[in-house]
Coordinates of C-alpha atoms (C1' of nucleotides) in Angstrom, one line a residue:
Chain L
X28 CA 0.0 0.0 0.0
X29 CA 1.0 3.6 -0.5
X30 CA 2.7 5.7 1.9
X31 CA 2.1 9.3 2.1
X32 CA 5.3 11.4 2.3
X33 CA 5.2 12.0 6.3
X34 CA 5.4 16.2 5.4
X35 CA 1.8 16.1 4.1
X36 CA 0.4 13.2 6.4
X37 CA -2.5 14.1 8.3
X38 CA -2.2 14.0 12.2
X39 CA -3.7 10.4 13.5
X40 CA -1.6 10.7 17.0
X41 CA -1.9 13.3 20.3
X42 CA 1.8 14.1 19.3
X43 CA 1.0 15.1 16.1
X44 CA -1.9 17.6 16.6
X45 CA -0.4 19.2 19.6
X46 CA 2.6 20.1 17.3
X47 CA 1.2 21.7 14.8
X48 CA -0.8 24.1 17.3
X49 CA 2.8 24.2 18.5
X50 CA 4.3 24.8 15.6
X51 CA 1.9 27.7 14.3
X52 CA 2.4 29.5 17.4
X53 CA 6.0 29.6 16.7
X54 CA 5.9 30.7 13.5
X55 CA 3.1 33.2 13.5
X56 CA 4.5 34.8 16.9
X57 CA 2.3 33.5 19.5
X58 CA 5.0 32.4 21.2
X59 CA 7.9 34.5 21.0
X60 CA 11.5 34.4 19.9
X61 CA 14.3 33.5 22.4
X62 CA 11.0 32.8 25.2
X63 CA 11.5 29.4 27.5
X64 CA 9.7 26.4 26.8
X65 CA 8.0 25.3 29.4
X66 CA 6.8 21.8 29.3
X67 CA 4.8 21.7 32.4
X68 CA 3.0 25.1 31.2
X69 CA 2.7 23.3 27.3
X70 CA 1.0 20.3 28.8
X71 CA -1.2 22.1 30.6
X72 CA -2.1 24.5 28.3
X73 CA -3.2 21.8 25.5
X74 CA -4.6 19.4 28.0
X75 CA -2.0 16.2 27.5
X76 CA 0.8 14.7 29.3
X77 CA 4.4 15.3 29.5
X78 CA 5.0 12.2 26.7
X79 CA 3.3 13.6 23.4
X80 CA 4.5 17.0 24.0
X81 CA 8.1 16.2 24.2
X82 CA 7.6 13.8 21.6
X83 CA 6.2 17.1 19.3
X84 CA 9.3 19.0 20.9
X85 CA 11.8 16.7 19.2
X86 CA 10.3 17.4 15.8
X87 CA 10.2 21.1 16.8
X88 CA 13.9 20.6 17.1
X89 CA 13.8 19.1 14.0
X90 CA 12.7 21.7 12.2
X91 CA 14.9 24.5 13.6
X92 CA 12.1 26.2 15.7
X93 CA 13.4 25.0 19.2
X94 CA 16.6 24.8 20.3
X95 CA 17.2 21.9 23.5
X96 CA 19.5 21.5 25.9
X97 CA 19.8 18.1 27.5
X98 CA 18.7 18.8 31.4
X99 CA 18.1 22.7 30.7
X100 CA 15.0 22.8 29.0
X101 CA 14.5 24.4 25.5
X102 CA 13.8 28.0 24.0
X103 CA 12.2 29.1 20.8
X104 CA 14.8 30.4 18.1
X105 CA 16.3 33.8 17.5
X106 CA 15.8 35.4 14.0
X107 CA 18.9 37.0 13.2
X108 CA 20.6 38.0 10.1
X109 CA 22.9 35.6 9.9
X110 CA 20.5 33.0 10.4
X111 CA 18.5 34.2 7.7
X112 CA 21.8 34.1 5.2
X113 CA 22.5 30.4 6.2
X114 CA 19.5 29.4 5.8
X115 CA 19.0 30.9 2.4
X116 CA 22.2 30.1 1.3
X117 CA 20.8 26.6 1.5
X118 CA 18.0 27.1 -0.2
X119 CA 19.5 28.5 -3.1
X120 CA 21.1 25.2 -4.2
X121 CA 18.4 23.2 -2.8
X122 CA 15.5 24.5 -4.5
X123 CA 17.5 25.0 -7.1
X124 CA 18.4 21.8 -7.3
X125 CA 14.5 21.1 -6.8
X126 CA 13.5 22.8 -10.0
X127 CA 16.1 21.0 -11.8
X128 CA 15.0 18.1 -10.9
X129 CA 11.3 18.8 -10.9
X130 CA 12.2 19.7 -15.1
X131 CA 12.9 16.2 -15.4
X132 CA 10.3 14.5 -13.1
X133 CA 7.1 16.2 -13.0
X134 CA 4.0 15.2 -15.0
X135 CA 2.4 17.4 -17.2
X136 CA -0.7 17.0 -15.0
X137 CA 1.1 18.6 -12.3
X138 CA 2.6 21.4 -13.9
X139 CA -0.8 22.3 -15.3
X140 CA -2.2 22.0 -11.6
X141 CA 0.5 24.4 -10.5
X142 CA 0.2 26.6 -12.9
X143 CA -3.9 26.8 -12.0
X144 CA -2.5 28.0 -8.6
X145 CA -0.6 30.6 -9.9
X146 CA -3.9 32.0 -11.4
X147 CA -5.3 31.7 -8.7
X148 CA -2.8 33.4 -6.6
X149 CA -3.3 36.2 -9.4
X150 CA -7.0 36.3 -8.2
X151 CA -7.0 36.4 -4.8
X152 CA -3.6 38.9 -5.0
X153 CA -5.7 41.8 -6.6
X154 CA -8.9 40.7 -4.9
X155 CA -7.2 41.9 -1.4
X156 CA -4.7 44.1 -3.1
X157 CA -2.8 45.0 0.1
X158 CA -2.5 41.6 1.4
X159 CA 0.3 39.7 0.9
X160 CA 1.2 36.9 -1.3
X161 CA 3.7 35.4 0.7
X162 CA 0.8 34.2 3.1
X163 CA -0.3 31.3 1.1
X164 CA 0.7 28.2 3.2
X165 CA 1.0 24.7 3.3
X166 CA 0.5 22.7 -0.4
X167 CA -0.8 26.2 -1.6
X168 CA 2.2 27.2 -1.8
X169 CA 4.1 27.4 -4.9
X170 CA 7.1 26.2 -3.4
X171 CA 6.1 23.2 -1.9
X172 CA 4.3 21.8 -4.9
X173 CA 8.0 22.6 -7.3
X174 CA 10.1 20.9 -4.4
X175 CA 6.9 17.7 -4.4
X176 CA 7.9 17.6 -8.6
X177 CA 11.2 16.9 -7.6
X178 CA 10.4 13.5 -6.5
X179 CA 13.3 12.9 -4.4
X180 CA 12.6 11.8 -0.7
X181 CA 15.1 13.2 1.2
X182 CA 15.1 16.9 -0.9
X183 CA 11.7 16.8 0.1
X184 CA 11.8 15.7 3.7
X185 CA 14.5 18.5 4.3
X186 CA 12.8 21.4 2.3
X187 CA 9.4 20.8 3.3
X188 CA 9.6 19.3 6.9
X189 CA 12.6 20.6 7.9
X190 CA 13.6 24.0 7.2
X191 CA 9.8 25.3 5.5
X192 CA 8.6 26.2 8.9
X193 CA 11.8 28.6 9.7
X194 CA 11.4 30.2 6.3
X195 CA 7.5 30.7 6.7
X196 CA 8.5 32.3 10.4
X197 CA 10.6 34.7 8.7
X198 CA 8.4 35.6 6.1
X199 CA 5.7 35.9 8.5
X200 CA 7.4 37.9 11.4
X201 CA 8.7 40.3 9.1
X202 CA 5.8 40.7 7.0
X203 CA 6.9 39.7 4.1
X204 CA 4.5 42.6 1.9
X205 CA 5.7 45.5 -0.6
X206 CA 7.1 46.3 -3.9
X207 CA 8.6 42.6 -3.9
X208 CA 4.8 41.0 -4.0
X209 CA 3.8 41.0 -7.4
X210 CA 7.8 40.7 -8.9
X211 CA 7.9 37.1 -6.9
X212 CA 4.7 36.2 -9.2
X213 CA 5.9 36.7 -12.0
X214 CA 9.1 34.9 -11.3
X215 CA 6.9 32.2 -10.1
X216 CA 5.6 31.9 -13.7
X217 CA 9.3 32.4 -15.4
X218 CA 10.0 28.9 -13.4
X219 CA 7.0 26.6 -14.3
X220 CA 7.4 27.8 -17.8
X221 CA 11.4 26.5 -17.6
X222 CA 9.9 23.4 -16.0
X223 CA 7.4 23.2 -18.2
X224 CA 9.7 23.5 -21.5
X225 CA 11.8 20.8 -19.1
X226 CA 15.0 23.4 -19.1
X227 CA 15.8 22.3 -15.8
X228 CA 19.1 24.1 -15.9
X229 CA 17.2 27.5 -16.8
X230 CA 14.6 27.0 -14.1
X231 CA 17.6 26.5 -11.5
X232 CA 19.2 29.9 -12.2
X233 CA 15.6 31.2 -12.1
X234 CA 14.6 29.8 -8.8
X235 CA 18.1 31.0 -7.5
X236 CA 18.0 34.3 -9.0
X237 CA 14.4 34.1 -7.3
X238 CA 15.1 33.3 -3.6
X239 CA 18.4 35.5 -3.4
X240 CA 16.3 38.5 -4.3
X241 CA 13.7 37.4 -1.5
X242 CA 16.5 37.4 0.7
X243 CA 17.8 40.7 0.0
X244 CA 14.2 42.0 0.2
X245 CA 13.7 40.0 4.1
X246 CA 17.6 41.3 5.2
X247 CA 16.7 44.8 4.5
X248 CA 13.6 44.6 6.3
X249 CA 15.6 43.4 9.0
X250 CA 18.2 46.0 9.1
X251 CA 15.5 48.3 9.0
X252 CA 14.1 46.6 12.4
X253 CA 17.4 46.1 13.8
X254 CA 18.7 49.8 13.4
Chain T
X15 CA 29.1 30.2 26.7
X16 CA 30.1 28.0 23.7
X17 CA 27.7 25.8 22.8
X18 CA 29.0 22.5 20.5
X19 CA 27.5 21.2 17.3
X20 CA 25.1 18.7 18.3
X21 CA 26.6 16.4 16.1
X22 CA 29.9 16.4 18.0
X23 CA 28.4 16.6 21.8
X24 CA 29.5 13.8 23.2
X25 CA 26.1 11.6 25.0
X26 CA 25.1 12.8 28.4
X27 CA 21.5 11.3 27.7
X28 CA 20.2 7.7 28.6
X29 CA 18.3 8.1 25.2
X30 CA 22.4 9.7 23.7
X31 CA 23.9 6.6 24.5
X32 CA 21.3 3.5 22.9
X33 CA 20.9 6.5 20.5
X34 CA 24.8 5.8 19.4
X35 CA 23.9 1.8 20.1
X36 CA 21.6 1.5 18.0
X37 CA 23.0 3.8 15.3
X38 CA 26.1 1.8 14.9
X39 CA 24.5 -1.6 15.2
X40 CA 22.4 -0.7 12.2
X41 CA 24.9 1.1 10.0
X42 CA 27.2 -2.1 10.4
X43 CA 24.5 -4.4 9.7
X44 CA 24.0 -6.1 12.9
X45 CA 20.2 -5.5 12.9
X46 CA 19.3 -6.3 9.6
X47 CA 18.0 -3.7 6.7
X48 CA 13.8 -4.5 6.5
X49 CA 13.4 -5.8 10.1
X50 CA 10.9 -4.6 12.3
X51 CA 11.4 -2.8 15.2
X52 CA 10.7 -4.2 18.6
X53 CA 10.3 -1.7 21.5
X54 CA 9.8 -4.0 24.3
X55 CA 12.5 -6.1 22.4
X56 CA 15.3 -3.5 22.2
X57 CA 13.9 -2.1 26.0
X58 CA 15.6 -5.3 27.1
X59 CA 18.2 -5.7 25.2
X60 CA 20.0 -2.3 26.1
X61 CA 18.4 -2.5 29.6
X62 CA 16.0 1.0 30.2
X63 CA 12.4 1.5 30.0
X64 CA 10.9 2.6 26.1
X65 CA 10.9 6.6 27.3
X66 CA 14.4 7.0 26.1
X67 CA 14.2 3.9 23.9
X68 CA 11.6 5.8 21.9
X69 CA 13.5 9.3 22.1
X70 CA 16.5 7.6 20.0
X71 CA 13.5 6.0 18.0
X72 CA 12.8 9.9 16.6
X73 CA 16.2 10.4 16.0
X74 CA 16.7 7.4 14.4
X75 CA 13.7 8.4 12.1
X76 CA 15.4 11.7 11.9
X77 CA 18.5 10.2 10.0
X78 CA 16.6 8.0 7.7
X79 CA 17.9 4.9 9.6
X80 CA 14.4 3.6 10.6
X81 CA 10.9 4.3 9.1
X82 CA 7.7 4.6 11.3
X83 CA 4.4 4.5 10.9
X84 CA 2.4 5.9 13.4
X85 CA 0.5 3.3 15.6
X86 CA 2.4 0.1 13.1
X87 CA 6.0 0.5 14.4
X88 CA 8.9 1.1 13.1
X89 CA 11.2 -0.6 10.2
X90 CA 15.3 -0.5 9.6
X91 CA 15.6 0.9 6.2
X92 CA 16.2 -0.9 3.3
X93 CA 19.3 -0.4 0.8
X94 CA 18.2 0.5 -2.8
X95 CA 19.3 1.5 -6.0
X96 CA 17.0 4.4 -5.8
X97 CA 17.5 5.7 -2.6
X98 CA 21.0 5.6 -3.4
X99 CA 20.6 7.7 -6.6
X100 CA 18.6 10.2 -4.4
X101 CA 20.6 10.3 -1.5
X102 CA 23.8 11.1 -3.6
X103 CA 21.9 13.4 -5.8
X104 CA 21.3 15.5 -2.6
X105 CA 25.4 14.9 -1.5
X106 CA 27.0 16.1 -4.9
X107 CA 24.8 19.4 -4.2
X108 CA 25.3 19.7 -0.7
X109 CA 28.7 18.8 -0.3
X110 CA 29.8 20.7 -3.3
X111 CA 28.4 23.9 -1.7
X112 CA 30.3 22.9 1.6
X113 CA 33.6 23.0 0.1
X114 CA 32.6 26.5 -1.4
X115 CA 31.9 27.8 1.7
X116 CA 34.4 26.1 3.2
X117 CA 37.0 27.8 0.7
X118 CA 35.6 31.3 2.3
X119 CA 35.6 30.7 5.9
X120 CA 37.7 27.8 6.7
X121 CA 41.1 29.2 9.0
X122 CA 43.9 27.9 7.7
X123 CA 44.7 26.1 10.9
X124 CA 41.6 24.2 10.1
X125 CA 42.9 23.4 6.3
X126 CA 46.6 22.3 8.4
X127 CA 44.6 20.5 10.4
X128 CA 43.0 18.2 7.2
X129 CA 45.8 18.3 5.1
X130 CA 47.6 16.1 8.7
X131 CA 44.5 13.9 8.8
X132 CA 44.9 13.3 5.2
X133 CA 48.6 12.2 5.6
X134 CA 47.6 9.8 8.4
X135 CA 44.8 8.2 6.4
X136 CA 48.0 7.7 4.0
X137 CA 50.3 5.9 6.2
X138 CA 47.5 3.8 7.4
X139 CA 46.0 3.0 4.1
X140 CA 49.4 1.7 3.4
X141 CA 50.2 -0.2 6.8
X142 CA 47.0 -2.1 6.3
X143 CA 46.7 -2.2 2.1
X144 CA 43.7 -4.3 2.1
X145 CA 41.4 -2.6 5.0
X146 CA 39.0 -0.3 3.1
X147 CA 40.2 3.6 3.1
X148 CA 36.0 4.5 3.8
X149 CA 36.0 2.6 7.5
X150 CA 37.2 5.9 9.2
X151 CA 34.3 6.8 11.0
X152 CA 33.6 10.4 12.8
X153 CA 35.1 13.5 12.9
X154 CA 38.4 11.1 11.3
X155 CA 36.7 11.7 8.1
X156 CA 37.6 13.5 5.1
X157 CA 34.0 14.9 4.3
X158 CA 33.0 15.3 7.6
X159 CA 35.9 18.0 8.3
X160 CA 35.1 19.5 5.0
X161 CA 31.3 20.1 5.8
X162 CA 32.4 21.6 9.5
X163 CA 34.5 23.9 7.6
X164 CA 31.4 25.6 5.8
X165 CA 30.6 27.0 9.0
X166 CA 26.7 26.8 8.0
X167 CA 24.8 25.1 10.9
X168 CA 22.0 24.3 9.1
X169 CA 24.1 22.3 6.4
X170 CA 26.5 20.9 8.9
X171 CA 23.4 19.3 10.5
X172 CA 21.7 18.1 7.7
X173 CA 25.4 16.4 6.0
X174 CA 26.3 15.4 9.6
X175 CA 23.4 14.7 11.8
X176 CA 20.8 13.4 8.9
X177 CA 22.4 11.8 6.0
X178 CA 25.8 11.0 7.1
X179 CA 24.9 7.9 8.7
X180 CA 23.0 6.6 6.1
X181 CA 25.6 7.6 3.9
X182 CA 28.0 5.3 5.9
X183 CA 25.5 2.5 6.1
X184 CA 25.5 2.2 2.2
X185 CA 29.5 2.7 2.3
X186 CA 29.8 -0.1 4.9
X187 CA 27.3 -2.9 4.1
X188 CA 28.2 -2.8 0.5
X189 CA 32.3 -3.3 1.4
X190 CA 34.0 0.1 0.2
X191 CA 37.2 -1.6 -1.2
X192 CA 38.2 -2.0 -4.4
X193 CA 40.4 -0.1 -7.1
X194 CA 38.6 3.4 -6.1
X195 CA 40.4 3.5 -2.4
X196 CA 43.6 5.4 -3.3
X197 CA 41.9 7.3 -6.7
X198 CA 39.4 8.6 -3.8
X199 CA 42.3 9.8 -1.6
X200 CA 43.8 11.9 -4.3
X201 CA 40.6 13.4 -5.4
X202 CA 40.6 14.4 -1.5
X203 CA 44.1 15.5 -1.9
X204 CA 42.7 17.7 -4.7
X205 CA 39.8 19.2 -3.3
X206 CA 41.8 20.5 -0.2
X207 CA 44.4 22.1 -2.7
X208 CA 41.8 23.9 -4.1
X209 CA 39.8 25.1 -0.6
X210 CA 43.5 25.7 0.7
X211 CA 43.6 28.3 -2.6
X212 CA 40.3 29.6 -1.8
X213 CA 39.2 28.6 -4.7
X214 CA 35.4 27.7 -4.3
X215 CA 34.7 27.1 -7.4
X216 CA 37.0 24.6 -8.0
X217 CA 36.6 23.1 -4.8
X218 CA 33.0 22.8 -5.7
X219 CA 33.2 21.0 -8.9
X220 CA 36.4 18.7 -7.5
X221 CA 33.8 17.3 -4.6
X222 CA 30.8 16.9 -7.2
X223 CA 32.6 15.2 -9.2
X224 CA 34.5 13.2 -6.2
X225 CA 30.8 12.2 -5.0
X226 CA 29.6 10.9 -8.6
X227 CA 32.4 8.6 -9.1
X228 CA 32.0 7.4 -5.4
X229 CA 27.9 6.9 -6.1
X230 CA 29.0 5.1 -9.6
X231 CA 31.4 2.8 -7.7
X232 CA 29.0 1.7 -5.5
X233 CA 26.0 1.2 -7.6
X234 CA 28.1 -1.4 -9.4
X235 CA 28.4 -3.2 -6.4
X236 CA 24.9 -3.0 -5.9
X237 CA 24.0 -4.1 -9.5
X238 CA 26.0 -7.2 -8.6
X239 CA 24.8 -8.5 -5.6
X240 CA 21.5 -7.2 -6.5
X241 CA 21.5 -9.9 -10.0
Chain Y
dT8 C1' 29.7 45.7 48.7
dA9 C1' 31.0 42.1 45.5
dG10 C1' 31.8 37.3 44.6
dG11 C1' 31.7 32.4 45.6
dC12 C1' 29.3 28.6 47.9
dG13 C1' 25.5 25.8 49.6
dT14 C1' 20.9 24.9 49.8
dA15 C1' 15.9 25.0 48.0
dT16 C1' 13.1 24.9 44.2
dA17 C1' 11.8 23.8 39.7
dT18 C1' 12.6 21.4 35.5
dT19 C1' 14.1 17.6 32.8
dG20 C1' 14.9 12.6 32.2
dT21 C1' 13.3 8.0 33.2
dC22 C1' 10.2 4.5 34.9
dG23 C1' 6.3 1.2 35.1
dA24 C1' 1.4 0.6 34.1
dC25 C1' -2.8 1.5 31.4
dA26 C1' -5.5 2.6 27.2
dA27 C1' -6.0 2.6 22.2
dT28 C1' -4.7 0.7 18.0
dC29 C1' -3.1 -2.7 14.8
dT30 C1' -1.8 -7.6 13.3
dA31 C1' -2.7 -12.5 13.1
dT32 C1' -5.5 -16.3 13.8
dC33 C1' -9.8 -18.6 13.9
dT34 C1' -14.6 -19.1 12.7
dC35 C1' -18.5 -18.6 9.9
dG36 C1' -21.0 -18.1 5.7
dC37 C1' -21.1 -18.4 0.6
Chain P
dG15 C1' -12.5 -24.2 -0.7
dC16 C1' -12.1 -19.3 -0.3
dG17 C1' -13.0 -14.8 1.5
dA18 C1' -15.1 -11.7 5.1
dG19 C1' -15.8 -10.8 9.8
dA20 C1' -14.9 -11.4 14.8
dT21 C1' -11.8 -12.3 18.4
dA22 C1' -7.3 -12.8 20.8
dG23 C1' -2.8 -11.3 21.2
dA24 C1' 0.7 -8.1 20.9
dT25 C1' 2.4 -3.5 20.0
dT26 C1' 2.3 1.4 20.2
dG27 C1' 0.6 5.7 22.4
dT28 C1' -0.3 8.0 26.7
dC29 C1' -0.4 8.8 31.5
dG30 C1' 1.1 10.0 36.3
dA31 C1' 4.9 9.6 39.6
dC32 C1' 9.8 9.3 40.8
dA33 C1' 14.8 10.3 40.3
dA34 C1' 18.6 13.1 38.5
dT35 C1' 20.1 17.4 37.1
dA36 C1' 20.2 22.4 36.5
dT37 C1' 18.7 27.1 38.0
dA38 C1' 17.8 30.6 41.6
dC39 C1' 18.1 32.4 45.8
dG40 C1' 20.2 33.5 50.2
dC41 C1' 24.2 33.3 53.0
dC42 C1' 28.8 33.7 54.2
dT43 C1' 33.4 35.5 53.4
dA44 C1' 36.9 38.7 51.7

DNA sequence: TAGGCGTATATTGTCGACAATCTATCTCGC
DNA sequence: GCGAGATAGATTGTCGACAATATACGCCTA
């Protein structure tokens, strides 16, 4: 029988719901950068024991948004510029490598379902024209469904499980909104039209090209904050 | 204060230590690729109760050494053509961005420090002419010093904490020896020459390439025993 | 008054037992 | 005889309590 990639597995277990109330705390604010985690206060405060929750800490760990030490507890992470370049500086080769590979392995029917998203991005972007685009999450996300098309396991256990989360706390904490919004769509297209022609090494550059500039646009923002 | 690498903190945990048990005893084979998972079982065998047991569990998960499903149990992974191709996909990438970055912020005491290892491996490889040049294990490896070098966290604990082991696993159970043992040790030679001449580029295509021939070398073995 | 030390408190790590879920076997019906 | 359903067994997930460790406070000394 099949196996669903464990990144877009629905929760079954305790563990798994409590983390990703958890988890979209974290990233959205809720609970705030550098703050202790307390796990007598968690459990309390979504009604389980001690052994789910530290069971949904360890994937927090996982996915960069705690940071444990063994008999001193844990605290959510720090944005910081440096960080931010490390962990774009990865994604850079990753999704690049992603779309290169996606070129090669996606079906036709799933380019033409990403490309439907895309539209309707377009929609809903000049329905709420202030909004921002970035906000999309989950498999709505253009992203995600490129690094799916790549069909290999581990790039998409790392991208999508791993380090997603950090990237949608930075986008989100910095409010990811401006001049930048409607450029990222249209590089969006530029790459599924690469994949789609199945230029893998053009839709690299592209998707490169694509995420350095979103990282320019994020470190100014934070200079701006930090200053 | 300084805080270590988790990959190179040394076990203060119950769950560190049958972590580090149970890591090596599937990487060298000793529990077999495909078996299940026993909790109670293994709860015995390394004498604690399945708290920690299952803690090591999730890392073990973590670095693609076991599979779980939830409320099914957990499975030792199984060696494939496929996964190999995707796991070494992922390395040439990776690694080949690790020596760039490494060229940038490696110290030169650090590059001293490799080139010594490198001499060692030598005079060993040659003491014992048989013994396979892969078995050094830890922070005695080539790629492993390489990857610390980059000075990217997030990279150094994906190469080192998450696919390393695996990485090993294939290297081990499939016998690394052969005619590529002393070709690999002067592509390593290489690669440091070129990191040691900050040149990243270079460094980067030396390790790509380094990593494709390895993945080539054992994929023939697998192809072997595999017909 | 500042700094180091020892105790008190709180937190994390570990344990054994219970509940929920899955797997395998047996029985029944077609 | 073969397949579906029920039942028994085993395994995983969860719980509450205890032990080991780290943090925080107060005390003593220089």
């Amino acid at each position: 029988m099949y196996q669903a990639h464990p990144a877009l597995r629905q929760p079954v277990t305790a563990a798994d719901r409590v983390l990703l109330e958890i988890q979209r705390a974290i990233v959205e604010g809720d609970i705030a950068p550098g703050s202790k985690i307390s796990e007598p206060e968690l459990a309390r405060r979504f009604d389980l024991s001690r052994a789910p929750l530290r069971e949904a800490l360890a994937r927090l760990e996982r996915c960069h948004l705690i940071e444990r030490i063994p008999n001193a507890g844990a605290r959510v992470v720090r944005l910081s510029t440096s960080g931010l370049l490390a962990l774009y500086q990865l994604r850079e080769n990753l999704e690049g490598l992603a779309c290169k590979l996606a070129a090669e392995h996606m079906t036709d029917a799933e380019i033409t379902e990403v490309r439907q998203l895309l539209d309707q991005h377009l929609t809903s972007q000049r329905v709420r024209e202030g909004e921002s685009y970035y906000q999309e999450a989950g498999d709505l996300d253009f992203h995600y469904r490129v690094i799916l098309g790549s069909k290999n396991s581990y790039l998409i256990n790392i991208l999508c499980d791993e380090l997603y989360y950090l990237v949608r706390m930075y986008r989100v904490q910095l409010g990811m909104n401006g001049p930048r919004v409607s450029r990222a769509f249209d590089e969006h297209k530029a790459i599924i039209n690469a994949i789609a022609n199945r230029d893998g090494e053009l839709a690299d550059l592209l998707m490169r090209r694509h995420i350095a500039a979103s990282r320019r646009n994020i470190e100014q923002q934070l200079e701006q904050m930090g200053t």
